[in-house]
XYZ file of N, CA and C in Angstrom:
249
model
N 106.834 79.173 150.767
C 105.572 79.469 150.102
C 105.664 80.783 149.326
N 106.224 81.791 149.962
C 106.338 83.094 149.326
C 107.300 83.032 148.142
N 108.337 82.257 148.283
C 109.323 82.095 147.219
C 108.677 81.472 145.975
N 107.817 80.477 146.178
C 107.113 79.833 145.064
C 106.193 80.824 144.362
N 105.530 81.659 145.152
C 104.627 82.665 144.590
C 105.412 83.665 143.738
N 106.556 84.072 144.243
C 107.391 85.014 143.498
C 107.847 84.395 142.181
N 108.262 83.156 142.252
C 108.700 82.462 141.037
C 107.558 82.360 140.028
N 106.366 82.064 140.534
C 105.201 81.929 139.664
C 104.868 83.280 139.012
N 104.930 84.359 139.791
C 104.662 85.696 139.255
C 105.707 86.069 138.200
N 106.951 85.754 138.502
C 108.016 86.052 137.543
C 107.810 85.272 136.241
N 107.397 84.026 136.390
C 107.142 83.191 135.215
C 105.986 83.769 134.395
N 104.928 84.223 135.062
C 103.786 84.825 134.371
C 104.205 86.112 133.657
N 104.992 86.927 134.339
C 105.461 88.171 133.730
C 106.321 87.879 132.499
N 107.145 86.867 132.641
C 108.008 86.478 131.528
C 107.162 86.033 130.328
N 106.126 85.235 130.601
C 105.231 84.776 129.539
C 104.510 85.957 128.880
N 104.062 86.907 129.707
C 103.383 88.093 129.173
C 104.324 88.901 128.282
N 105.552 89.073 128.736
C 106.525 89.821 127.946
C 106.818 89.121 126.621
N 106.947 87.807 126.681
C 107.188 87.051 125.453
C 106.011 87.192 124.483
N 104.796 87.160 125.018
C 103.601 87.313 124.182
C 103.549 88.711 123.568
N 103.879 89.728 124.380
C 103.894 91.104 123.876
C 104.948 91.262 122.776
N 106.101 90.671 123.013
C 107.186 90.729 122.032
C 106.740 90.093 120.710
N 106.065 88.947 120.830
C 105.571 88.247 119.645
C 104.539 89.108 118.909
N 103.640 89.723 119.647
C 102.615 90.578 119.043
C 103.243 91.768 118.326
N 104.252 92.347 118.947
C 104.940 93.497 118.344
C 105.632 93.072 117.054
N 106.295 91.936 117.083
C 106.969 91.436 115.871
C 105.964 91.217 114.739
N 104.807 90.635 115.086
C 103.772 90.401 114.077
C 103.275 91.724 113.509
N 103.059 92.707 114.381
C 102.589 94.017 113.930
C 103.619 94.681 113.016
N 104.880 94.583 113.382
C 105.948 95.167 112.564
C 105.989 94.480 111.197
N 105.851 93.174 111.186
C 105.871 92.428 109.920
C 104.692 92.835 109.034
N 103.529 92.993 109.636
C 102.345 93.410 108.877
C 102.545 94.806 108.313
N 103.047 95.721 109.134
C 103.293 97.091 108.668
C 104.291 97.108 107.520
N 105.328 96.305 107.638
C 106.345 96.243 106.582
C 105.727 95.732 105.283
N 104.882 94.722 105.396
C 104.224 94.156 104.217
C 103.312 95.203 103.568
N 102.578 95.940 104.388
C 101.692 96.988 103.868
C 102.507 98.055 103.145
N 103.604 98.475 103.742
C 104.468 99.485 103.120
C 104.995 98.998 101.770
N 105.415 97.742 101.714
C 105.939 97.186 100.464
C 104.857 97.163 99.388
N 103.631 96.767 99.781
C 102.527 96.728 98.823
C 102.213 98.132 98.315
N 102.218 99.121 99.227
C 101.946 100.499 98.825
C 103.028 101.011 97.881
N 104.284 100.665 98.153
C 105.386 101.072 97.277
C 105.225 100.452 95.887
N 104.842 99.174 95.847
C 104.639 98.499 94.564
C 103.523 99.173 93.775
N 102.412 99.497 94.469
C 101.296 100.166 93.807
C 101.736 101.514 93.251
N 102.501 102.249 94.037
C 102.984 103.562 93.610
C 103.884 103.427 92.382
N 104.766 102.434 92.400
C 105.653 102.198 91.256
C 104.848 101.841 90.005
N 103.813 101.010 90.179
C 102.977 100.625 89.043
C 102.265 101.846 88.467
N 101.754 102.715 89.346
C 101.083 103.932 88.887
C 102.053 104.814 88.109
N 103.262 104.966 88.636
C 104.268 105.783 87.956
C 104.609 105.202 86.586
N 104.730 103.872 86.510
C 105.028 103.224 85.233
C 103.902 103.458 84.232
N 102.641 103.352 84.708
C 101.499 103.582 83.830
C 101.516 105.011 83.296
N 101.791 105.958 84.179
C 101.839 107.362 83.771
C 102.936 107.567 82.732
N 104.104 106.982 82.976
C 105.210 107.100 82.027
C 104.837 106.499 80.672
N 104.179 105.331 80.690
C 103.770 104.688 79.444
C 102.788 105.571 78.682
N 101.826 106.164 79.415
C 100.856 107.049 78.776
C 101.554 108.256 78.160
N 102.517 108.812 78.882
C 103.245 109.968 78.367
C 104.021 109.601 77.103
N 104.645 108.423 77.116
C 105.398 107.973 75.941
C 104.449 107.789 74.758
N 103.286 107.181 75.015
C 102.308 106.981 73.945
C 101.852 108.321 73.378
N 101.590 109.282 74.266
C 101.163 110.608 73.812
C 102.257 111.267 72.977
N 103.496 111.136 73.427
C 104.611 111.710 72.673
C 104.732 111.055 71.301
N 104.567 109.737 71.270
C 104.648 109.029 69.992
C 103.528 109.472 69.061
N 102.321 109.647 69.623
C 101.196 110.106 68.816
C 101.460 111.511 68.290
N 102.014 112.361 69.145
C 102.308 113.732 68.736
C 103.366 113.765 67.638
N 104.288 112.816 67.681
C 105.373 112.787 66.702
C 104.898 112.277 65.342
N 103.802 111.526 65.333
C 103.296 110.976 64.083
C 102.642 112.080 63.258
N 102.914 112.057 61.992
C 102.267 112.997 61.084
C 101.231 112.209 60.302
N 99.987 112.693 60.371
C 98.915 111.996 59.678
C 98.963 112.294 58.185
N 98.647 111.273 57.428
C 98.525 111.473 55.983
C 97.181 112.149 55.726
N 96.993 112.747 54.567
C 95.697 113.373 54.278
C 94.537 112.393 54.425
N 94.770 111.144 54.061
C 93.716 110.139 54.189
C 93.346 109.930 55.662
N 94.357 109.842 56.524
C 94.105 109.650 57.956
C 93.372 110.856 58.527
N 93.748 112.041 58.090
C 93.085 113.252 58.572
C 91.611 113.246 58.185
N 91.306 112.852 56.942
C 89.913 112.778 56.497
C 89.140 111.777 57.346
N 89.775 110.625 57.597
C 89.127 109.585 58.393
C 88.836 110.090 59.811
N 89.808 110.751 60.428
C 89.620 111.292 61.780
C 88.513 112.333 61.784
N 88.483 113.160 60.752
C 87.470 114.202 60.657
C 86.078 113.572 60.564
N 85.956 112.523 59.751
C 84.677 111.821 59.631
C 84.269 111.207 60.967
N 85.247 110.650 61.692
C 84.957 110.052 63.000
C 84.436 111.110 63.959
N 85.072 112.269 63.965
C 84.639 113.348 64.852
C 83.235 113.798 64.491
N 82.956 113.921 63.198
C 81.627 114.331 62.768
C 80.594 113.302 63.197
N 80.935 112.032 63.050
C 80.031 110.963 63.454
C 79.776 111.029 64.956
N 80.803 111.295 65.725
C 80.645 111.408 67.178
C 79.734 112.574 67.523
N 79.927 113.687 66.863
C 79.109 114.869 67.136
C 77.654 114.571 66.804
N 77.427 113.920 65.681
C 76.064 113.605 65.252
C 75.414 112.632 66.224
N 76.154 111.605 66.649
C 75.576 110.603 67.551
C 75.375 111.144 68.954
N 76.132 112.136 69.342
C 75.969 112.715 70.683
C 74.845 113.704 70.623
């Protein structure tokens, strides 16, 4: 009788350990997925920043013609008036 009880307890402990192991694996997988998503978001942000910097550099490198300068000046005046 006692031997059967011991076997049953061992079986229950084994099941509990297996369940804990499974839960830990699931948690690790979720954490890994979260980390990967965060890394992707960070990379996307860095790419956006780089693109903005390149655009700004390209704009800075452009020399406006007198016509473009007049147009920009009119736009600024219009903005000031409307604000």
